[in-house]
């Protein structure tokens, strides 16, 4: 590549004018918050602000509904941010003479704290929200998703959040756009210390003040919550300290304002006011409010918890009255909120009584099929390989407890955590691979294939193959919503050279294939070959630990679990169980289906699948993935290029984003990805 020294004649252009896009954000609330307190502004005047205690109580109450429905929730983050968001919203909603969103862009990069914003805004009656609306949080019928999503809630969310640090650089674009247009608007972005570990954040930390210094950015205020806590524990203890990064913000060009007591509402309000004034006075220097907070603030047990009570510690309504009482400490909780808590407690008591009554009259349960998470098999395979002398080493980025590799880490002690930084994790793995280790990296599927895609490519290009465990794929991460739901994961990595994509469907299969992947990569590299990367995609729910008694799992092969001659049903990973169900439903109708488990997605086993399709020419596939460039597409392409005629129906996600739901099954039903629908598709191919 060379410098571009070409000469291009200037062209005459009309004035630069953006598209006239009407804001879909809801209007400024007409009334003050129902549950409110007052603080004094810099002029000494009293200002009405939403009571952070009410925010915390409503977050706890709405989270109970979600966990009872089967969804995971967040408590620690919104509890830490309650004072920050109360102060910011008081300033924004205090705008007169124009809508609040014409004066401010509000961007929440702390996606795990979005339910705190829902609760706060319900207190205001923003967008007509009430406590009743909060009760459906994370359900499939609600627009209040696990992480804020503008495609479902454009009235309340300007930019979708969820993947940490993805919204900060978008906020930068908003501020650049406002500067180009000439808007009189300040961009406010809420940020967390965990998100600050991501590479996108580091780039934005440098770019925002750099571009502002050139006069390209409208007034910008970043409010950074620093409590040294992430999902799995303390940042400094588990990974490394972020304090040098935050100390360097001033050197990068930020006007840093320290706020030592981030859960003191008066102090936070004055800091927000001061920061906005400073950014307006000098748009060429963005402001960083460095706010020290306590994750899980308001409940002693979560304040002291190593992860700040990141998720929601209560599994039901048994102790919610105690929680609401503790949140209000010396004060008395409002009757509405305490009544809500009492109702949840009463529901729990009623269900407990029903359980006891059923237990007293129930017959002995039938023997159950043993189930486990598929990722448990992956960790077991890695442990077995390490015991056999293979140099397996784990590199994680905060979610090892969710991906399942923590079992390997606890058993062997052979791991390092690089903090919340997926791209860096994969690249560190590549470096360890180059040094002669078998490097296993792990994270959620969505972040592994998006933030880790280029590092995965460079690992293969550098003859430094890695093994990846990417969990919570497709709709399996139901409650967190579309931002966390990897629905393009097969398409994202299947075409990377020297990379094998594997979607195991049960724990025993996962263990066997992980062990063999480690062995193959090791033996290839000892023999002087480059070796291949292996990417395992798994869900989060429990499945039978095997589908066939005494099954074996030859590497690279598909597994036939039912023989037939009328139609072929193929599934993989999380939805193979639907193919098994469809095969049984068809058998009841006299249709003989061959059911095939296809774990090697981008290495289609034509010997097995092709032979079955040749018998009947009809095939139905099902996958927890977009239809475009998914497993079905890859099978059809392989059949066609090898001259095997067929007609195919594929069930999957048809060009849609997901959304929050209590359980993945609700999304599978909504999108037609079920056993009965697969059986229907097979019957349609057969003309029945």
XYZ file of C-alpha atoms in Angstrom:
688
model
C 0.000 0.000 0.000
C 1.148 3.512 -0.736
C 0.103 7.003 0.203
C -2.741 8.426 -1.853
C -1.143 11.319 -3.739
C -3.765 11.457 -6.462
C -5.249 14.803 -7.441
C -9.034 15.020 -7.568
C -10.941 18.048 -8.721
C -13.346 19.508 -6.201
C -17.015 19.185 -7.056
C -19.829 21.594 -6.388
C -22.173 20.251 -3.734
C -25.394 21.441 -2.185
C -25.284 22.198 1.522
C -24.801 19.135 3.718
C -28.199 18.393 5.170
C -29.099 15.262 7.131
C -32.230 13.250 6.508
C -35.277 14.576 8.327
C -35.726 11.737 10.808
C -38.332 12.370 13.451
C -37.302 11.265 16.915
C -39.329 8.361 18.279
C -38.302 9.005 21.870
C -41.139 9.703 24.278
C -41.804 13.238 25.406
C -40.657 14.856 28.629
C -42.783 13.542 31.507
C -45.568 15.952 32.457
C -45.222 15.305 36.176
C -42.404 15.003 38.706
C -41.496 11.540 39.950
C -44.083 9.931 42.209
C -41.455 8.935 44.751
C -39.067 11.826 45.058
C -36.513 13.621 47.163
C -34.897 17.036 46.806
C -31.309 18.145 46.371
C -29.763 21.570 45.977
C -28.223 22.716 42.720
C -25.096 24.838 42.408
C -27.191 27.981 42.799
C -28.519 26.701 46.114
C -32.032 26.068 44.790
C -33.999 22.934 45.599
C -34.435 20.452 42.740
C -36.839 17.506 42.705
C -35.123 14.193 41.933
C -36.429 10.613 41.723
C -35.733 8.744 44.941
C -32.948 6.191 44.284
C -34.444 3.962 46.976
C -37.618 3.660 44.912
C -35.531 2.737 41.872
C -33.774 -0.011 43.811
C -36.994 -1.324 45.295
C -38.738 -1.429 41.916
C -35.738 -3.174 40.328
C -35.878 -5.840 43.025
C -39.642 -6.232 42.654
C -39.622 -6.466 38.859
C -36.713 -8.908 38.992
C -38.744 -11.268 41.172
C -41.383 -11.534 38.433
C -38.691 -12.366 35.899
C -36.877 -14.989 37.974
C -40.162 -16.679 38.855
C -40.819 -16.844 35.106
C -37.435 -18.522 34.607
C -35.290 -15.574 33.488
C -31.989 -14.332 34.856
C -31.817 -10.689 35.951
C -29.426 -7.964 37.081
C -29.434 -6.250 40.457
C -25.882 -5.122 41.241
C -25.413 -2.722 38.331
C -28.700 -0.802 38.569
C -28.250 -0.569 42.340
C -24.842 1.070 41.810
C -26.142 3.474 39.143
C -29.319 4.590 40.955
C -27.975 7.970 42.099
C -26.220 8.648 38.789
C -29.346 7.975 36.735
C -31.564 9.889 39.156
C -29.358 12.969 38.821
C -28.994 12.699 35.042
C -32.728 12.299 34.494
C -33.554 15.215 36.792
C -31.311 17.406 34.657
C -32.624 16.068 31.334
C -36.297 16.137 32.279
C -35.816 19.604 33.772
C -35.355 21.073 30.298
C -37.993 23.675 29.428
C -39.102 25.072 26.093
C -38.239 21.968 24.053
C -38.305 18.168 24.375
C -35.621 16.710 26.625
C -34.104 14.725 23.754
C -33.471 17.885 21.745
C -31.254 19.123 24.563
C -29.584 15.798 25.370
C -28.567 12.542 23.770
C -28.814 9.932 26.526
C -26.863 6.739 25.891
C -26.602 3.881 28.366
C -23.533 1.743 27.702
C -24.053 -0.109 31.004
C -26.598 -2.476 29.487
C -26.809 -4.594 32.629
C -28.214 -1.501 34.388
C -31.062 -0.917 31.935
C -33.718 -2.254 34.308
C -32.753 0.532 36.702
C -33.611 3.030 33.989
C -36.960 1.317 33.381
C -37.744 1.529 37.097
C -36.681 5.163 37.337
C -38.779 6.137 34.333
C -41.823 4.248 35.607
C -41.529 6.448 38.691
C -41.855 9.464 36.352
C -44.645 7.888 34.310
C -42.369 8.293 31.273
C -43.957 6.933 28.096
C -47.022 6.024 30.136
C -45.075 3.434 32.144
C -46.338 2.216 35.503
C -45.316 -0.411 38.025
C -47.607 -2.830 36.210
C -45.483 -2.465 33.058
C -42.396 -3.407 35.075
C -44.008 -6.687 36.118
C -43.595 -8.029 32.559
C -39.875 -7.188 32.425
C -37.952 -9.638 30.226
C -41.092 -11.476 29.164
C -41.819 -12.114 25.495
C -44.811 -9.746 25.628
C -42.844 -6.772 26.973
C -40.714 -4.160 25.235
C -38.691 -3.843 28.452
C -35.930 -6.197 27.385
C -32.992 -7.534 29.351
C -30.732 -4.948 27.734
C -32.124 -1.816 26.135
C -33.133 -2.391 22.532
C -34.317 0.361 20.213
C -35.915 -2.067 17.754
C -38.525 -2.971 20.370
C -38.498 0.152 22.542
C -37.653 3.176 20.386
C -39.704 5.359 22.742
C -37.165 4.804 25.508
C -33.912 3.615 23.924
C -31.917 5.745 21.506
C -29.117 3.232 20.902
C -29.335 -0.477 21.682
C -26.919 -1.656 24.342
C -25.797 -4.956 25.784
C -22.355 -5.871 24.429
C -20.135 -3.835 26.718
C -18.613 -0.646 25.283
C -20.552 -0.899 22.012
C -22.615 2.203 22.761
C -19.818 4.604 23.763
C -18.358 4.873 20.231
C -21.900 5.203 18.854
C -22.445 8.076 21.279
C -19.302 9.634 19.817
C -20.961 9.445 16.404
C -24.051 11.175 17.766
C -21.927 14.031 19.084
C -20.060 14.336 15.769
C -23.384 14.366 13.940
C -24.754 17.094 16.193
C -21.646 19.167 15.507
C -22.084 18.792 11.734
C -25.762 19.733 11.958
C -25.220 22.591 14.384
C -27.531 21.188 17.041
C -27.463 22.677 20.512
C -27.294 19.319 22.261
C -25.106 17.588 24.852
C -24.352 13.881 24.657
C -24.445 12.040 27.996
C -23.090 8.491 28.068
C -23.288 6.216 31.099
C -20.319 3.835 31.278
C -19.030 1.104 33.606
C -15.546 0.128 34.674
C -16.083 -3.398 33.356
C -16.969 -2.060 29.908
C -13.812 0.057 30.051
C -11.771 -3.126 29.687
C -13.029 -3.668 26.140
C -10.964 -2.630 23.135
C -13.819 -0.544 21.705
C -13.824 1.503 24.898
C -10.084 2.082 24.748
C -10.384 3.336 21.173
C -13.214 5.698 22.092
C -11.361 6.924 25.197
C -8.633 8.210 22.874
C -10.754 9.229 19.885
C -13.404 11.328 21.644
C -10.996 13.870 23.185
C -8.770 13.669 20.114
C -11.593 14.578 17.738
C -13.060 17.088 20.179
C -9.712 18.853 20.267
C -10.063 19.386 16.517
C -13.496 20.923 16.974
C -15.375 17.942 15.565
C -17.482 16.935 18.580
C -20.419 18.562 20.365
C -20.325 18.817 24.172
C -19.755 15.308 25.535
C -20.029 13.993 29.095
C -19.099 10.416 29.966
C -20.190 9.254 33.421
C -17.999 6.359 34.500
C -19.112 4.146 37.397
C -16.045 2.642 39.072
C -16.660 -0.034 41.704
C -13.887 -2.477 40.735
C -16.507 -5.167 40.113
C -17.559 -7.211 37.118
C -19.846 -10.186 36.495
C -17.722 -12.831 38.199
C -15.949 -10.829 40.901
C -13.531 -8.013 41.607
C -11.715 -6.630 38.585
C -8.386 -6.054 40.319
C -8.348 -9.401 42.113
C -9.483 -11.562 39.191
C -7.821 -9.740 36.285
C -5.802 -6.550 36.805
C -6.353 -3.052 38.135
C -8.059 -0.477 35.919
C -6.910 2.477 37.996
C -3.918 3.325 35.728
C -6.340 3.449 32.783
C -8.620 5.878 34.586
C -5.654 7.931 35.806
C -4.601 8.294 32.165
C -7.919 9.818 31.047
C -6.669 13.341 31.750
C -3.536 12.650 29.705
C -5.754 11.504 26.825
C -7.471 14.880 26.910
C -10.522 14.429 29.117
C -11.554 16.969 31.719
C -11.745 14.500 34.618
C -14.009 15.348 37.545
C -13.691 12.933 40.465
C -16.784 12.007 42.445
C -15.617 10.040 45.519
C -19.112 9.225 46.834
C -21.072 7.981 43.856
C -23.994 6.800 45.958
C -24.438 10.199 47.590
C -27.225 11.788 45.560
C -26.379 15.382 46.456
C -22.729 14.966 45.510
C -23.575 13.192 42.259
C -26.157 15.799 41.226
C -23.708 18.662 41.675
C -21.057 16.743 39.717
C -23.442 16.088 36.809
C -24.416 19.756 36.765
C -20.763 20.804 36.877
C -19.771 18.365 34.140
C -22.473 19.503 31.730
C -21.582 23.160 32.333
C -17.897 22.447 31.688
C -18.613 20.540 28.465
C -20.837 23.349 27.189
C -18.252 25.983 28.101
C -15.498 24.096 26.251
C -16.804 21.549 23.713
C -13.215 20.945 22.606
C -12.578 19.036 25.844
C -15.035 16.270 26.767
C -15.794 15.645 30.417
C -15.314 12.377 32.281
C -17.104 12.111 35.612
C -15.120 9.436 37.457
C -17.700 8.245 39.959
C -16.814 5.791 42.732
C -19.845 3.589 43.374
C -20.726 0.413 45.263
C -22.147 -2.413 43.194
C -25.228 -3.895 44.832
C -25.656 -0.760 46.966
C -28.666 -0.804 49.276
C -28.493 -4.428 50.398
C -25.643 -5.275 52.773
C -25.239 -8.826 51.467
C -24.804 -7.709 47.847
C -22.584 -4.766 48.768
C -20.218 -7.275 50.360
C -20.606 -9.939 47.653
C -17.500 -10.373 45.483
C -19.535 -9.728 42.322
C -21.763 -7.066 43.887
C -24.813 -9.273 43.426
C -24.434 -8.918 39.660
C -27.402 -11.167 38.973
C -30.498 -11.189 41.162
C -29.801 -13.208 44.312
C -33.448 -14.009 45.107
C -35.065 -16.955 43.326
C -38.619 -16.105 44.375
C -40.715 -13.792 46.533
C -39.868 -15.379 49.878
C -37.539 -12.611 51.094
C -38.627 -9.649 48.981
C -40.366 -7.868 51.880
C -37.092 -7.930 53.808
C -35.277 -6.543 50.773
C -37.635 -3.615 50.294
C -37.474 -2.874 54.014
C -33.656 -2.905 53.966
C -33.503 -0.691 50.877
C -35.475 1.989 52.701
C -33.460 1.472 55.904
C -34.690 4.075 58.431
C -37.523 5.247 56.198
C -40.815 3.583 55.484
C -41.294 2.077 52.057
C -44.257 3.504 50.124
C -47.477 1.542 50.524
C -47.588 0.734 46.795
C -44.152 -0.846 46.811
C -44.606 -2.659 50.103
C -47.988 -3.916 48.901
C -46.292 -5.198 45.742
C -43.715 -6.992 47.884
C -46.412 -8.520 50.070
C -48.255 -9.745 46.971
C -45.098 -11.469 45.700
C -44.549 -13.035 49.114
C -48.169 -14.244 49.164
C -47.746 -15.767 45.698
C -44.678 -17.624 46.928
C -46.527 -18.912 49.987
C -49.424 -20.097 47.824
C -47.116 -21.961 45.445
C -45.245 -23.550 48.336
C -48.524 -24.795 49.774
C -49.498 -26.229 46.376
C -46.156 -28.028 46.130
C -46.603 -29.611 49.540
C -50.146 -30.694 48.719
C -49.044 -32.276 45.439
C -46.089 -33.982 47.092
C -48.373 -35.546 49.655
C -50.607 -37.154 47.024
C -48.211 -37.704 44.132
C -47.236 -41.172 43.002
C -43.597 -42.143 42.838
C -41.949 -40.302 39.937
C -40.911 -42.212 36.855
C -37.164 -42.614 36.349
C -35.874 -39.442 34.740
C -33.425 -39.097 31.890
C -30.103 -37.854 33.200
C -29.406 -34.350 31.909
C -26.563 -31.872 32.067
C -25.310 -28.783 30.297
C -23.408 -29.564 27.109
C -20.528 -27.335 28.191
C -19.941 -29.641 31.154
C -18.799 -32.226 28.625
C -16.408 -29.750 27.017
C -14.747 -29.024 30.352
C -14.573 -32.750 31.142
C -12.854 -33.426 27.821
C -10.320 -30.671 28.504
C -9.578 -32.054 31.988
C -9.101 -35.554 30.597
C -6.728 -34.252 27.929
C -4.704 -32.322 30.515
C -4.450 -35.458 32.666
C -3.122 -37.298 29.622
C -0.314 -34.774 29.316
C -1.565 -32.386 26.664
C -0.523 -28.784 27.451
C -4.053 -27.383 27.788
C -4.323 -23.820 29.084
C -7.474 -21.720 29.553
C -7.812 -18.001 28.797
C -11.063 -16.394 29.987
C -12.745 -12.996 29.945
C -15.084 -12.948 32.967
C -17.829 -15.466 32.109
C -16.042 -18.761 32.754
C -18.716 -19.794 35.237
C -21.358 -19.481 32.517
C -19.391 -21.119 29.714
C -18.460 -24.079 31.922
C -14.673 -23.874 31.621
C -14.439 -22.860 35.297
C -14.578 -26.581 36.117
C -11.316 -27.070 34.213
C -9.802 -23.986 35.840
C -10.646 -25.142 39.362
C -9.458 -28.674 38.686
C -6.135 -27.754 37.084
C -5.259 -24.192 38.059
C -4.068 -23.667 34.485
C -5.754 -20.433 33.427
C -5.522 -16.675 33.214
C -8.294 -14.101 33.037
C -7.709 -11.073 30.829
C -10.744 -9.104 31.976
C -13.777 -8.192 29.916
C -12.035 -8.178 26.551
C -13.038 -10.887 24.085
C -10.782 -9.829 21.215
C -7.778 -9.645 23.513
C -8.647 -13.050 24.968
C -8.566 -14.761 21.559
C -5.326 -13.031 20.631
C -3.698 -14.017 23.926
C -4.803 -17.562 23.148
C -3.137 -17.336 19.746
C 0.089 -16.199 21.373
C 0.025 -19.095 23.818
C -0.703 -21.437 20.930
C 2.319 -20.136 19.074
C 4.372 -20.847 22.176
C 3.283 -24.486 22.112
C 0.185 -24.638 24.289
C -3.319 -25.851 23.466
C -5.193 -22.637 24.192
C -8.891 -22.758 25.073
C -10.781 -19.447 24.967
C -14.343 -18.988 26.125
C -17.174 -16.452 26.148
C -20.774 -16.068 25.041
C -21.329 -16.895 21.376
C -22.442 -13.390 20.431
C -19.272 -11.782 21.725
C -16.975 -14.550 20.550
C -17.980 -14.315 16.895
C -18.333 -10.527 16.754
C -15.541 -9.129 18.891
C -13.390 -12.219 18.407
C -13.812 -12.715 14.666
C -10.727 -10.906 13.421
C -8.510 -12.428 16.144
C -9.849 -15.879 15.204
C -8.926 -15.183 11.596
C -5.480 -13.917 12.558
C -4.910 -16.967 14.780
C -5.502 -19.242 11.804
C -3.396 -17.038 9.547
C -0.553 -17.059 12.089
C -0.477 -20.863 12.352
C -1.554 -20.373 15.965
C -4.797 -22.356 16.189
C -7.022 -22.064 19.239
C -9.952 -23.997 20.650
C -13.031 -21.909 21.472
C -15.955 -22.636 23.768
C -18.726 -20.201 22.800
C -21.900 -20.683 24.819
C -25.417 -19.182 25.072
C -25.865 -19.302 21.301
C -29.038 -18.476 19.390
C -32.145 -17.962 21.494
C -30.612 -19.848 24.419
C -29.723 -16.517 26.019
C -33.429 -15.756 26.066
C -33.769 -13.230 28.876
C -30.869 -11.011 27.838
C -32.509 -10.274 24.499
C -31.331 -9.678 20.960
C -28.060 -7.953 21.814
C -26.838 -11.135 23.516
C -28.420 -13.675 21.160
C -25.901 -14.990 18.648
C -27.962 -15.865 15.595
C -25.235 -15.526 12.935
C -22.523 -17.521 14.673
C -22.227 -20.325 12.111
C -22.152 -17.865 9.236
C -19.599 -15.696 11.037
C -16.871 -18.312 11.355
C -17.598 -21.204 8.976
C -15.589 -19.657 6.148
C -12.437 -18.932 8.169
C -9.745 -21.196 6.701
C -8.378 -24.000 8.868
C -11.290 -23.632 11.282
C -13.687 -26.436 12.197
C -17.121 -25.445 13.515
C -18.692 -27.926 15.925
C -22.161 -27.825 17.520
C -22.438 -30.759 19.952
C -25.897 -31.725 21.169
C -25.154 -33.556 24.424
C -22.521 -33.661 27.161
C -21.042 -37.058 26.237
C -20.616 -36.000 22.626
C -19.045 -32.729 23.731
C -16.551 -34.489 25.978
C -15.486 -36.919 23.260
C -15.132 -34.253 20.574
C -13.271 -31.805 22.835
C -10.773 -34.475 23.828
C -10.261 -35.461 20.196
C -9.917 -31.817 19.094
C -7.165 -31.244 21.662
C -5.452 -34.461 20.645
C -5.677 -33.704 16.909
C -4.436 -30.155 17.247
C -1.539 -31.323 19.412
C -0.541 -34.193 17.158
C -0.793 -32.065 14.014
C 1.464 -29.403 15.434
C 3.999 -31.868 16.808
C 4.154 -33.307 13.302
C 4.999 -29.877 11.881
C 1.527 -29.127 10.510
C -0.267 -25.833 11.087
C -3.170 -27.457 12.887
C -6.783 -26.340 12.835
C -8.812 -24.155 15.178
C -11.907 -25.798 16.641
C -14.886 -23.665 17.635
C -17.510 -25.327 19.830
C -20.951 -23.701 19.986
C -23.230 -24.715 22.856
C -26.388 -23.466 24.545
C -27.070 -22.889 28.210
C -29.877 -25.308 29.074
C -29.754 -28.929 30.228
C -30.069 -31.748 27.695
C -29.861 -35.553 27.918
C -26.209 -36.483 28.325
C -26.531 -38.889 25.379
C -29.065 -39.819 22.694
C -28.054 -43.445 22.101
C -26.883 -46.072 24.549
C -23.178 -46.885 24.248
C -22.745 -44.276 21.548
C -19.380 -43.502 20.000
C -18.474 -40.176 18.462
C -16.060 -40.548 15.527
C -14.481 -37.189 14.748
C -15.893 -35.532 11.651
C -18.904 -37.824 11.465
C -22.624 -37.209 11.758
C -24.627 -39.499 14.019
C -27.741 -41.376 12.887
C -30.123 -41.845 15.816
C -33.103 -43.179 13.861
C -33.247 -45.044 10.539
C -35.905 -44.370 7.900
C -36.489 -44.154 4.168
C -39.155 -41.486 3.625
C -37.471 -38.250 4.728
C -34.250 -37.072 6.396
C -34.341 -34.850 9.488
C -31.108 -33.085 10.432
C -30.421 -31.021 13.526
C -27.436 -29.957 15.546
C -26.603 -28.475 18.906
C -29.435 -26.978 20.908
C -32.197 -27.944 18.483
C -31.261 -31.537 17.760
C -33.825 -32.506 20.394
C -36.506 -31.037 18.124
C -35.411 -33.348 15.288
C -35.644 -36.321 17.653
C -39.158 -35.227 18.638
C -40.157 -34.719 15.005
C -38.937 -38.218 14.139
C -41.170 -39.698 16.825
C -44.187 -37.628 15.746
C -43.752 -38.774 12.140
C -43.448 -42.408 13.221
C -46.860 -42.095 14.868
C -48.222 -41.144 11.433
C -46.507 -44.039 9.699
C -43.713 -41.918 8.210
C -40.219 -43.387 8.432
C -37.662 -40.642 9.035
C -33.902 -40.843 9.274
C -32.837 -38.556 12.126
C -29.285 -37.243 11.983
C -27.235 -35.275 14.486
C -24.828 -33.078 12.500
C -22.215 -31.544 14.830
C -19.591 -30.774 12.153
C -21.387 -27.853 10.555
C -18.797 -26.601 8.067
C -17.365 -30.041 7.352
C -20.511 -31.725 6.023
C -20.339 -35.505 6.411
C -21.587 -36.430 2.929
C -20.916 -40.102 3.482
C -23.650 -40.172 6.136
C -25.995 -37.327 5.194
C -25.588 -37.767 1.434
C -26.315 -41.491 1.611
C -29.514 -40.873 3.578
C -30.705 -38.140 1.206
C -30.051 -40.319 -1.863
C -32.677 -42.756 -0.583
C -35.549 -40.262 -0.583
C -34.374 -36.884 -1.903
C -36.193 -35.043 0.879
C -34.543 -33.301 3.814
C -35.674 -30.990 6.633
C -33.153 -29.148 8.793
C -33.572 -27.196 11.998
C -31.144 -24.837 13.698
C -30.985 -22.061 16.292
C -29.529 -19.658 13.722
C -30.457 -17.388 10.859
C -31.547 -19.337 7.791
C -29.068 -17.408 5.653
C -25.648 -19.106 5.636
C -26.624 -21.508 8.402
C -26.305 -25.265 8.767
C -29.111 -25.998 6.288
C -27.501 -23.755 3.686
C -24.165 -25.504 4.091
C -25.715 -28.960 3.806
C -27.693 -28.014 0.703
C -24.610 -26.516 -0.917
C -22.580 -29.652 -0.197
C -25.321 -31.917 -1.583
C -25.723 -29.808 -4.723
C -22.024 -29.530 -5.504
C -21.743 -33.296 -5.164
C -24.642 -33.970 -7.519
C -27.115 -35.266 -4.938
C -30.602 -34.088 -5.958
C -32.848 -33.018 -3.093
C -35.686 -30.800 -1.982
C -35.168 -29.128 1.354
C -37.074 -27.207 3.983
C -35.031 -25.412 6.638
C -36.411 -24.188 9.937
C -34.554 -21.364 11.621
C -34.656 -17.612 12.159
C -35.914 -15.785 9.092
C -34.158 -12.394 8.938
C -35.327 -11.280 12.379
C -33.690 -10.162 15.589
C -34.665 -11.956 18.745
C -36.002 -10.381 21.922
C -36.197 -11.046 25.610
C -38.267 -13.968 26.823
C -38.341 -15.864 30.078
C -37.412 -19.109 28.324
C -35.848 -19.971 24.963
C -38.759 -22.291 24.170
C -41.073 -19.270 23.904
C -38.876 -17.902 21.128
C -38.636 -21.281 19.417
C -42.428 -21.465 19.331
C -42.753 -17.888 18.060
C -40.311 -18.544 15.218
C -41.648 -21.999 14.307
C -38.543 -23.864 15.452
C -40.226 -26.829 17.174
C -40.560 -30.587 16.793
C -44.200 -30.402 15.609
C -43.318 -27.717 13.039
C -40.452 -29.844 11.773
C -42.806 -32.799 11.416
C -45.277 -30.571 9.537
C -42.519 -29.483 7.160
C -41.605 -33.118 6.474
C -45.224 -34.038 5.771
C -45.503 -31.089 3.381
C -42.459 -32.322 1.448
C -44.116 -35.729 1.241
C -47.350 -34.162 0.006
C -49.291 -35.266 3.083
